[in-house]
mmCIF file of C-alpha atoms and ligand atoms in Angstrom:
data_model
loop_
_atom_site.group_PDB
_atom_site.id
_atom_site.type_symbol
_atom_site.label_atom_id
_atom_site.label_comp_id
_atom_site.label_asym_id
_atom_site.label_seq_id
_atom_site.Cartn_x
_atom_site.Cartn_y
_atom_site.Cartn_z
ATOM 1 C CA MET A 30 22.474 -11.273 5.490
ATOM 2 C CA PHE A 31 20.319 -9.528 8.055
ATOM 3 C CA PHE A 32 17.442 -11.723 9.175
ATOM 4 C CA SER A 33 14.099 -10.519 10.469
ATOM 5 C CA ALA A 34 10.949 -12.473 11.311
ATOM 6 C CA PHE A 35 9.004 -9.479 10.087
ATOM 7 C CA MET A 36 8.110 -8.704 6.498
ATOM 8 C CA ILE A 37 8.471 -4.980 7.223
ATOM 9 C CA ASP A 38 10.642 -3.524 9.941
ATOM 10 C CA LEU A 39 10.898 0.241 10.277
ATOM 11 C CA ARG A 40 13.440 1.465 12.805
ATOM 12 C CA GLY A 41 13.826 5.017 13.987
ATOM 13 C CA ILE A 42 12.290 6.574 10.907
ATOM 14 C CA THR A 43 12.307 10.356 10.670
ATOM 15 C CA GLN A 44 11.255 12.397 7.671
ATOM 16 C CA ILE A 45 11.974 16.090 7.499
ATOM 17 C CA TYR A 46 10.784 17.993 4.428
ATOM 18 C CA LYS A 47 12.141 21.341 3.330
ATOM 19 C CA GLY A 48 8.944 23.398 3.510
ATOM 20 C CA SER A 49 8.646 26.936 2.156
ATOM 21 C CA LYS A 50 8.445 28.208 5.771
ATOM 22 C CA GLY A 51 11.254 26.038 7.051
ATOM 23 C CA PRO A 52 11.626 22.332 7.802
ATOM 24 C CA VAL A 53 8.528 20.157 8.296
ATOM 25 C CA GLU A 54 8.956 17.173 10.616
ATOM 26 C CA ALA A 55 6.490 14.730 9.064
ATOM 27 C CA LEU A 56 7.770 11.578 10.837
ATOM 28 C CA ARG A 57 9.362 11.852 14.278
ATOM 29 C CA GLY A 58 10.849 8.471 15.151
ATOM 30 C CA ILE A 59 8.657 5.640 13.895
ATOM 31 C CA ASP A 60 9.378 2.050 14.958
ATOM 32 C CA LEU A 61 7.018 -0.417 13.360
ATOM 33 C CA SER A 62 7.191 -4.155 12.654
ATOM 34 C CA ILE A 63 4.654 -5.865 10.416
ATOM 35 C CA GLY A 64 4.538 -9.641 10.163
ATOM 36 C CA ALA A 65 4.407 -11.647 6.927
ATOM 37 C CA GLY A 66 0.779 -12.233 5.973
ATOM 38 C CA GLU A 67 -0.671 -9.501 8.176
ATOM 39 C CA VAL A 68 -3.239 -6.937 7.129
ATOM 40 C CA PHE A 69 -1.981 -3.864 8.968
ATOM 41 C CA GLY A 70 -3.916 -0.607 9.184
ATOM 42 C CA ILE A 71 -2.419 2.842 9.731
ATOM 43 C CA ILE A 72 -4.968 5.449 10.715
ATOM 44 C CA GLY A 73 -4.708 9.157 11.501
ATOM 45 C CA ARG A 74 -5.977 12.620 10.690
ATOM 46 C CA SER A 75 -5.055 14.626 7.644
ATOM 47 C CA GLY A 76 -1.430 15.742 7.900
ATOM 48 C CA ALA A 77 -0.529 13.128 10.540
ATOM 49 C CA GLY A 78 2.133 11.627 8.275
ATOM 50 C CA LYS A 79 0.345 8.560 6.873
ATOM 51 C CA SER A 80 1.351 9.036 3.237
ATOM 52 C CA SER A 81 4.873 9.984 4.241
ATOM 53 C CA LEU A 82 5.102 6.746 6.202
ATOM 54 C CA VAL A 83 3.730 4.461 3.515
ATOM 55 C CA ARG A 84 6.003 6.044 0.899
ATOM 56 C CA VAL A 85 8.985 5.288 3.111
ATOM 57 C CA ILE A 86 8.194 1.565 2.941
ATOM 58 C CA ASN A 87 9.045 1.417 -0.780
ATOM 59 C CA LEU A 88 11.493 4.295 -0.557
ATOM 60 C CA LEU A 89 9.401 6.570 -2.771
ATOM 61 C CA ASN A 90 10.353 8.793 0.166
ATOM 62 C CA ARG A 91 13.900 8.298 1.367
ATOM 63 C CA PRO A 92 13.700 8.884 5.129
ATOM 64 C CA THR A 93 15.931 11.502 6.730
ATOM 65 C CA SER A 94 17.111 8.799 9.130
ATOM 66 C CA GLY A 95 16.287 5.228 10.071
ATOM 67 C CA GLU A 96 16.244 1.750 8.572
ATOM 68 C CA VAL A 97 13.629 0.362 6.181
ATOM 69 C CA ILE A 98 13.889 -3.415 6.232
ATOM 70 C CA VAL A 99 11.581 -5.250 3.837
ATOM 71 C CA ALA A 100 11.826 -9.023 3.376
ATOM 72 C CA GLY A 101 15.116 -8.993 5.253
ATOM 73 C CA ARG A 102 16.928 -6.236 3.322
ATOM 74 C CA ASP A 103 17.557 -2.671 4.415
ATOM 75 C CA LEU A 104 16.331 -0.752 1.368
ATOM 76 C CA THR A 105 18.245 2.377 2.378
ATOM 77 C CA LYS A 106 21.505 0.488 1.787
ATOM 78 C CA LEU A 107 20.772 -0.741 -1.753
ATOM 79 C CA ASN A 108 22.163 0.715 -4.964
ATOM 80 C CA ASP A 109 19.781 1.846 -7.719
ATOM 81 C CA ASN A 110 19.727 -1.504 -9.470
ATOM 82 C CA GLU A 111 19.174 -3.507 -6.278
ATOM 83 C CA LEU A 112 16.464 -1.073 -5.224
ATOM 84 C CA ARG A 113 14.642 -1.499 -8.537
ATOM 85 C CA GLN A 114 14.627 -5.275 -7.950
ATOM 86 C CA ALA A 115 13.521 -4.924 -4.325
ATOM 87 C CA ARG A 116 10.679 -2.583 -5.280
ATOM 88 C CA ARG A 117 9.134 -5.308 -7.436
ATOM 89 C CA GLN A 118 8.322 -7.072 -4.176
ATOM 90 C CA ILE A 119 6.230 -4.088 -3.087
ATOM 91 C CA GLY A 120 3.035 -3.195 -4.964
ATOM 92 C CA MET A 121 1.138 0.032 -4.354
ATOM 93 C CA VAL A 122 -2.422 1.230 -4.949
ATOM 94 C CA PHE A 123 -3.486 4.863 -4.881
ATOM 95 C CA GLN A 124 -6.565 6.888 -4.003
ATOM 96 C CA HIS A 125 -6.946 8.236 -7.543
ATOM 97 C CA PHE A 126 -6.002 4.949 -9.222
ATOM 98 C CA ASN A 127 -3.323 6.542 -11.483
ATOM 99 C CA LEU A 128 -4.382 4.603 -14.591
ATOM 100 C CA LEU A 129 -3.263 5.599 -18.071
ATOM 101 C CA SER A 130 -6.327 6.724 -20.017
ATOM 102 C CA SER A 131 -4.902 5.634 -23.368
ATOM 103 C CA ARG A 132 -4.415 2.025 -22.288
ATOM 104 C CA THR A 133 -7.045 -0.683 -21.835
ATOM 105 C CA VAL A 134 -7.723 -2.439 -18.533
ATOM 106 C CA TYR A 135 -5.469 -5.299 -19.632
ATOM 107 C CA ASP A 136 -2.667 -3.007 -20.803
ATOM 108 C CA ASN A 137 -2.792 -0.940 -17.615
ATOM 109 C CA ALA A 138 -2.466 -4.067 -15.484
ATOM 110 C CA ALA A 139 0.340 -5.348 -17.727
ATOM 111 C CA LEU A 140 2.361 -2.118 -17.697
ATOM 112 C CA PRO A 141 4.873 -3.041 -14.944
ATOM 113 C CA LEU A 142 5.661 -6.307 -16.722
ATOM 114 C CA GLU A 143 6.105 -4.575 -20.083
ATOM 115 C CA LEU A 144 8.479 -2.114 -18.444
ATOM 116 C CA ALA A 145 10.378 -5.048 -16.952
ATOM 117 C CA GLY A 146 10.834 -6.424 -20.478
ATOM 118 C CA MET A 147 8.715 -9.561 -20.078
ATOM 119 C CA SER A 148 7.506 -11.323 -23.249
ATOM 120 C CA LYS A 149 3.881 -11.000 -24.407
ATOM 121 C CA ASP A 150 3.207 -14.685 -23.660
ATOM 122 C CA GLU A 151 4.602 -14.498 -20.147
ATOM 123 C CA ILE A 152 2.624 -11.328 -19.534
ATOM 124 C CA ARG A 153 -0.595 -13.002 -20.614
ATOM 125 C CA LYS A 154 0.043 -15.995 -18.325
ATOM 126 C CA ARG A 155 0.427 -13.612 -15.438
ATOM 127 C CA ILE A 156 -2.292 -11.022 -16.195
ATOM 128 C CA ASP A 157 -5.180 -13.296 -17.278
ATOM 129 C CA PRO A 158 -5.467 -15.003 -13.874
ATOM 130 C CA LEU A 159 -5.018 -11.665 -12.095
ATOM 131 C CA LEU A 160 -7.879 -10.067 -14.030
ATOM 132 C CA ASP A 161 -9.906 -13.112 -13.091
ATOM 133 C CA LEU A 162 -8.977 -12.674 -9.416
ATOM 134 C CA VAL A 163 -10.080 -9.020 -9.392
ATOM 135 C CA GLY A 164 -13.222 -9.784 -11.432
ATOM 136 C CA LEU A 165 -12.375 -7.843 -14.606
ATOM 137 C CA THR A 166 -11.983 -10.556 -17.249
ATOM 138 C CA GLN A 167 -15.062 -9.346 -19.109
ATOM 139 C CA LEU A 168 -13.796 -5.743 -19.126
ATOM 140 C CA ALA A 169 -10.210 -6.394 -20.227
ATOM 141 C CA ASP A 170 -10.573 -4.393 -23.460
ATOM 142 C CA ARG A 171 -12.302 -1.355 -21.954
ATOM 143 C CA TYR A 172 -10.570 1.970 -21.337
ATOM 144 C CA PRO A 173 -10.529 3.676 -17.906
ATOM 145 C CA ALA A 174 -13.169 6.204 -19.045
ATOM 146 C CA GLN A 175 -15.534 3.285 -19.691
ATOM 147 C CA ILE A 176 -15.440 1.708 -16.214
ATOM 148 C CA SER A 177 -16.586 2.675 -12.683
ATOM 149 C CA GLY A 178 -14.401 3.911 -9.826
ATOM 150 C CA GLY A 179 -14.522 0.550 -8.088
ATOM 151 C CA GLN A 180 -13.533 -1.174 -11.319
ATOM 152 C CA LYS A 181 -10.668 1.309 -11.785
ATOM 153 C CA GLN A 182 -9.380 0.412 -8.342
ATOM 154 C CA ARG A 183 -9.585 -3.277 -9.284
ATOM 155 C CA VAL A 184 -7.312 -2.481 -12.238
ATOM 156 C CA GLY A 185 -4.986 -0.658 -9.840
ATOM 157 C CA ILE A 186 -4.873 -3.725 -7.613
ATOM 158 C CA ALA A 187 -4.205 -6.074 -10.554
ATOM 159 C CA ARG A 188 -1.389 -3.779 -11.719
ATOM 160 C CA ALA A 189 0.067 -3.674 -8.204
ATOM 161 C CA LEU A 190 0.053 -7.481 -8.077
ATOM 162 C CA ALA A 191 1.501 -7.989 -11.560
ATOM 163 C CA SER A 192 5.091 -8.409 -10.443
ATOM 164 C CA ASN A 193 4.054 -10.913 -7.775
ATOM 165 C CA PRO A 194 4.874 -8.737 -4.754
ATOM 166 C CA LYS A 195 5.151 -9.893 -1.162
ATOM 167 C CA VAL A 196 3.745 -6.592 0.109
ATOM 168 C CA LEU A 197 0.839 -4.466 -1.053
ATOM 169 C CA LEU A 198 0.712 -0.841 0.095
ATOM 170 C CA SER A 199 -2.600 0.971 -0.099
ATOM 171 C CA ASP A 200 -2.779 4.744 0.422
ATOM 172 C CA GLU A 201 -6.457 5.684 0.870
ATOM 173 C CA ALA A 202 -7.406 3.222 -1.880
ATOM 174 C CA THR A 203 -11.085 3.431 -0.997
ATOM 175 C CA SER A 204 -11.387 7.121 -0.090
ATOM 176 C CA ALA A 205 -12.788 8.104 -3.497
ATOM 177 C CA LEU A 206 -15.407 5.314 -3.425
ATOM 178 C CA ASP A 207 -18.924 5.021 -2.003
ATOM 179 C CA PRO A 208 -19.460 2.794 1.076
ATOM 180 C CA GLU A 209 -20.691 -0.250 -0.826
ATOM 181 C CA THR A 210 -17.864 -0.132 -3.359
ATOM 182 C CA THR A 211 -15.440 0.430 -0.478
ATOM 183 C CA ARG A 212 -16.638 -2.801 1.123
ATOM 184 C CA SER A 213 -16.180 -4.739 -2.093
ATOM 185 C CA ILE A 214 -12.636 -3.407 -2.589
ATOM 186 C CA LEU A 215 -11.744 -4.249 1.016
ATOM 187 C CA ASP A 216 -13.143 -7.754 0.464
ATOM 188 C CA LEU A 217 -10.884 -8.024 -2.563
ATOM 189 C CA LEU A 218 -7.821 -6.926 -0.545
ATOM 190 C CA ARG A 219 -8.700 -9.579 2.050
ATOM 191 C CA LYS A 220 -8.931 -12.171 -0.700
ATOM 192 C CA VAL A 221 -5.538 -11.099 -2.053
ATOM 193 C CA ASN A 222 -4.144 -11.488 1.462
ATOM 194 C CA ASN A 223 -5.759 -14.909 1.972
ATOM 195 C CA GLU A 224 -5.197 -16.462 -1.425
ATOM 196 C CA LEU A 225 -1.823 -15.017 -2.344
ATOM 197 C CA GLY A 226 -0.417 -14.545 1.166
ATOM 198 C CA VAL A 227 0.448 -10.936 0.386
ATOM 199 C CA THR A 228 1.151 -8.699 3.392
ATOM 200 C CA VAL A 229 -1.161 -5.679 3.164
ATOM 201 C CA VAL A 230 -0.443 -2.242 4.657
ATOM 202 C CA LEU A 231 -3.444 -0.021 4.468
ATOM 203 C CA ILE A 232 -3.470 3.710 5.166
ATOM 204 C CA THR A 233 -6.782 5.377 5.880
ATOM 205 C CA HIS A 234 -8.509 8.136 7.825
ATOM 206 C CA GLN A 235 -11.657 5.977 8.107
ATOM 207 C CA MET A 236 -12.045 3.840 11.195
ATOM 208 C CA GLN A 237 -14.608 1.673 9.398
ATOM 209 C CA VAL A 238 -11.996 0.604 6.852
ATOM 210 C CA VAL A 239 -9.563 -0.533 9.523
ATOM 211 C CA LYS A 240 -12.330 -2.310 11.440
ATOM 212 C CA GLN A 241 -13.431 -4.202 8.357
ATOM 213 C CA ILE A 242 -10.138 -5.685 7.297
ATOM 214 C CA ALA A 243 -7.126 -5.029 9.501
ATOM 215 C CA ASP A 244 -5.617 -7.491 11.969
ATOM 216 C CA ARG A 245 -3.586 -4.818 13.757
ATOM 217 C CA VAL A 246 -3.592 -1.049 13.610
ATOM 218 C CA ALA A 247 -1.268 1.832 14.431
ATOM 219 C CA VAL A 248 -2.687 5.254 15.199
ATOM 220 C CA ILE A 249 -0.440 8.049 13.993
ATOM 221 C CA GLU A 250 -0.548 11.637 15.239
ATOM 222 C CA ALA A 251 1.837 14.423 14.272
ATOM 223 C CA GLY A 252 4.434 11.993 12.944
ATOM 224 C CA ARG A 253 4.394 9.614 15.908
ATOM 225 C CA ILE A 254 2.671 6.306 16.613
ATOM 226 C CA VAL A 255 0.480 6.998 19.628
ATOM 227 C CA GLU A 256 -1.272 3.627 19.828
ATOM 228 C CA MET A 257 -0.768 0.214 18.319
ATOM 229 C CA GLY A 258 -2.344 -3.177 18.766
ATOM 230 C CA ARG A 259 -4.996 -5.571 17.620
ATOM 231 C CA VAL A 260 -7.926 -3.748 16.047
ATOM 232 C CA ILE A 261 -10.369 -5.129 18.587
ATOM 233 C CA ASP A 262 -8.227 -3.882 21.489
ATOM 234 C CA VAL A 263 -7.394 -0.427 20.117
ATOM 235 C CA PHE A 264 -10.990 0.382 19.217
ATOM 236 C CA THR A 265 -12.523 -0.826 22.470
ATOM 237 C CA ARG A 266 -9.871 0.559 24.844
ATOM 238 C CA PRO A 267 -10.841 3.926 26.341
ATOM 239 C CA SER A 268 -8.071 6.273 25.382
ATOM 240 C CA ARG A 269 -6.813 9.809 25.450
ATOM 241 C CA THR A 270 -6.033 9.485 21.773
ATOM 242 C CA SER A 271 -8.884 7.458 20.374
ATOM 243 C CA PRO A 272 -8.906 7.496 16.573
ATOM 244 C CA ARG A 273 -11.687 9.291 14.836
ATOM 245 C CA ALA A 274 -13.326 8.561 11.528
HETATM 246 N N1 LIG B 22 6.867 17.090 -0.163
HETATM 247 C C1 LIG B 22 6.557 17.761 0.970
HETATM 248 N N2 LIG B 22 7.174 18.920 1.282
HETATM 249 C C2 LIG B 22 6.891 19.577 2.433
HETATM 250 N N3 LIG B 22 6.008 19.150 3.344
HETATM 251 C C3 LIG B 22 5.351 17.998 3.087
HETATM 252 C C4 LIG B 22 5.582 17.246 1.895
HETATM 253 N N4 LIG B 22 4.793 16.138 1.912
HETATM 254 C C5 LIG B 22 4.085 16.214 3.065
HETATM 255 N N5 LIG B 22 4.414 17.328 3.777
HETATM 256 C C6 LIG B 22 3.898 17.694 5.110
HETATM 257 O O1 LIG B 22 4.161 16.629 5.984
HETATM 258 C C7 LIG B 22 3.074 16.405 6.877
HETATM 259 C C8 LIG B 22 2.547 14.992 6.718
HETATM 260 O O2 LIG B 22 1.980 14.866 5.418
HETATM 261 P P1 LIG B 22 1.358 13.491 4.875
HETATM 262 O O3 LIG B 22 1.002 13.710 3.447
HETATM 263 O O4 LIG B 22 2.278 12.385 5.185
HETATM 264 O O5 LIG B 22 0.028 13.363 5.779
HETATM 265 P P2 LIG B 22 -1.217 12.393 5.639
HETATM 266 O O6 LIG B 22 -1.439 11.801 6.972
HETATM 267 O O7 LIG B 22 -1.028 11.461 4.500
HETATM 268 O O8 LIG B 22 -2.414 13.402 5.320
HETATM 269 P P3 LIG B 22 -3.737 13.186 4.411
HETATM 270 O O9 LIG B 22 -4.686 12.366 5.237
HETATM 271 O O10 LIG B 22 -4.248 14.581 4.203
HETATM 272 O O11 LIG B 22 -3.326 12.515 3.142
HETATM 273 C C9 LIG B 22 2.058 17.490 6.550
HETATM 274 O O12 LIG B 22 2.285 18.566 7.424
HETATM 275 C C10 LIG B 22 2.386 17.884 5.130
HETATM 276 O O13 LIG B 22 2.027 19.209 4.875
HETATM 277 MG MG1 LIG B 23 -2.041 11.132 2.706
#
């Protein structure tokens, strides 16, 4: 089996969409390696290709070319069944939370395990401590309409962690939240990284978000990585392509 020291290894990724006015080159040759246990930020303007890139990591987007190696396996080479298994190692949280309004906090968090056919007892053993971790034990029986945006994102994070993933992908998870709630969600993602050892890949257009929690950052412009390095270096280095908030 292919071995990589990296949790995520993207090699030569291109993504070309069929747009209504012809092909759109969203990713133009991305090489990116993210170590196990890192919190890695990806920052760029609207349309730069951030969502396209993060969706390649779990193959929600199949790239036009390139290799997507996660935990040592090239996801582009797996059959449907193998891919379903591999995807359980990759959790994802979304800007608009994507909760089901007819299910309680507990049942939303438990959904991936129900779909995987796990027994009620096993699900409880897994979800109770997760709700505790994200601070929602008291609200387990509420519905999404009865909780705040920050609390909704905590449900999203618990759901993303339900299948015990090695990687957590976050696409603008804090963009719909006020600054104080943003800080508390970023603190939670840090805690998830520290306590569970989960590798976190965080997409944002806000420099503040990257500064608060990322170890390293890549700046993406028009489908290419134009800068990459430790957060402290990238944000203090004078540059032609300095990221903007
Ligand atoms: N399904 C699609 N079909 C055609 N073009 C697409 C599709 N998805 C994205 N694009 C285009 O690809 C480019 C990159 O889009 P992407 O959503 O990855 O950017 P982004 O950095 O996430 O932007 P934002 O910050 O606004 O979310 C854009 O030009 C966008 O219009
Ligand atoms: Mg996006």
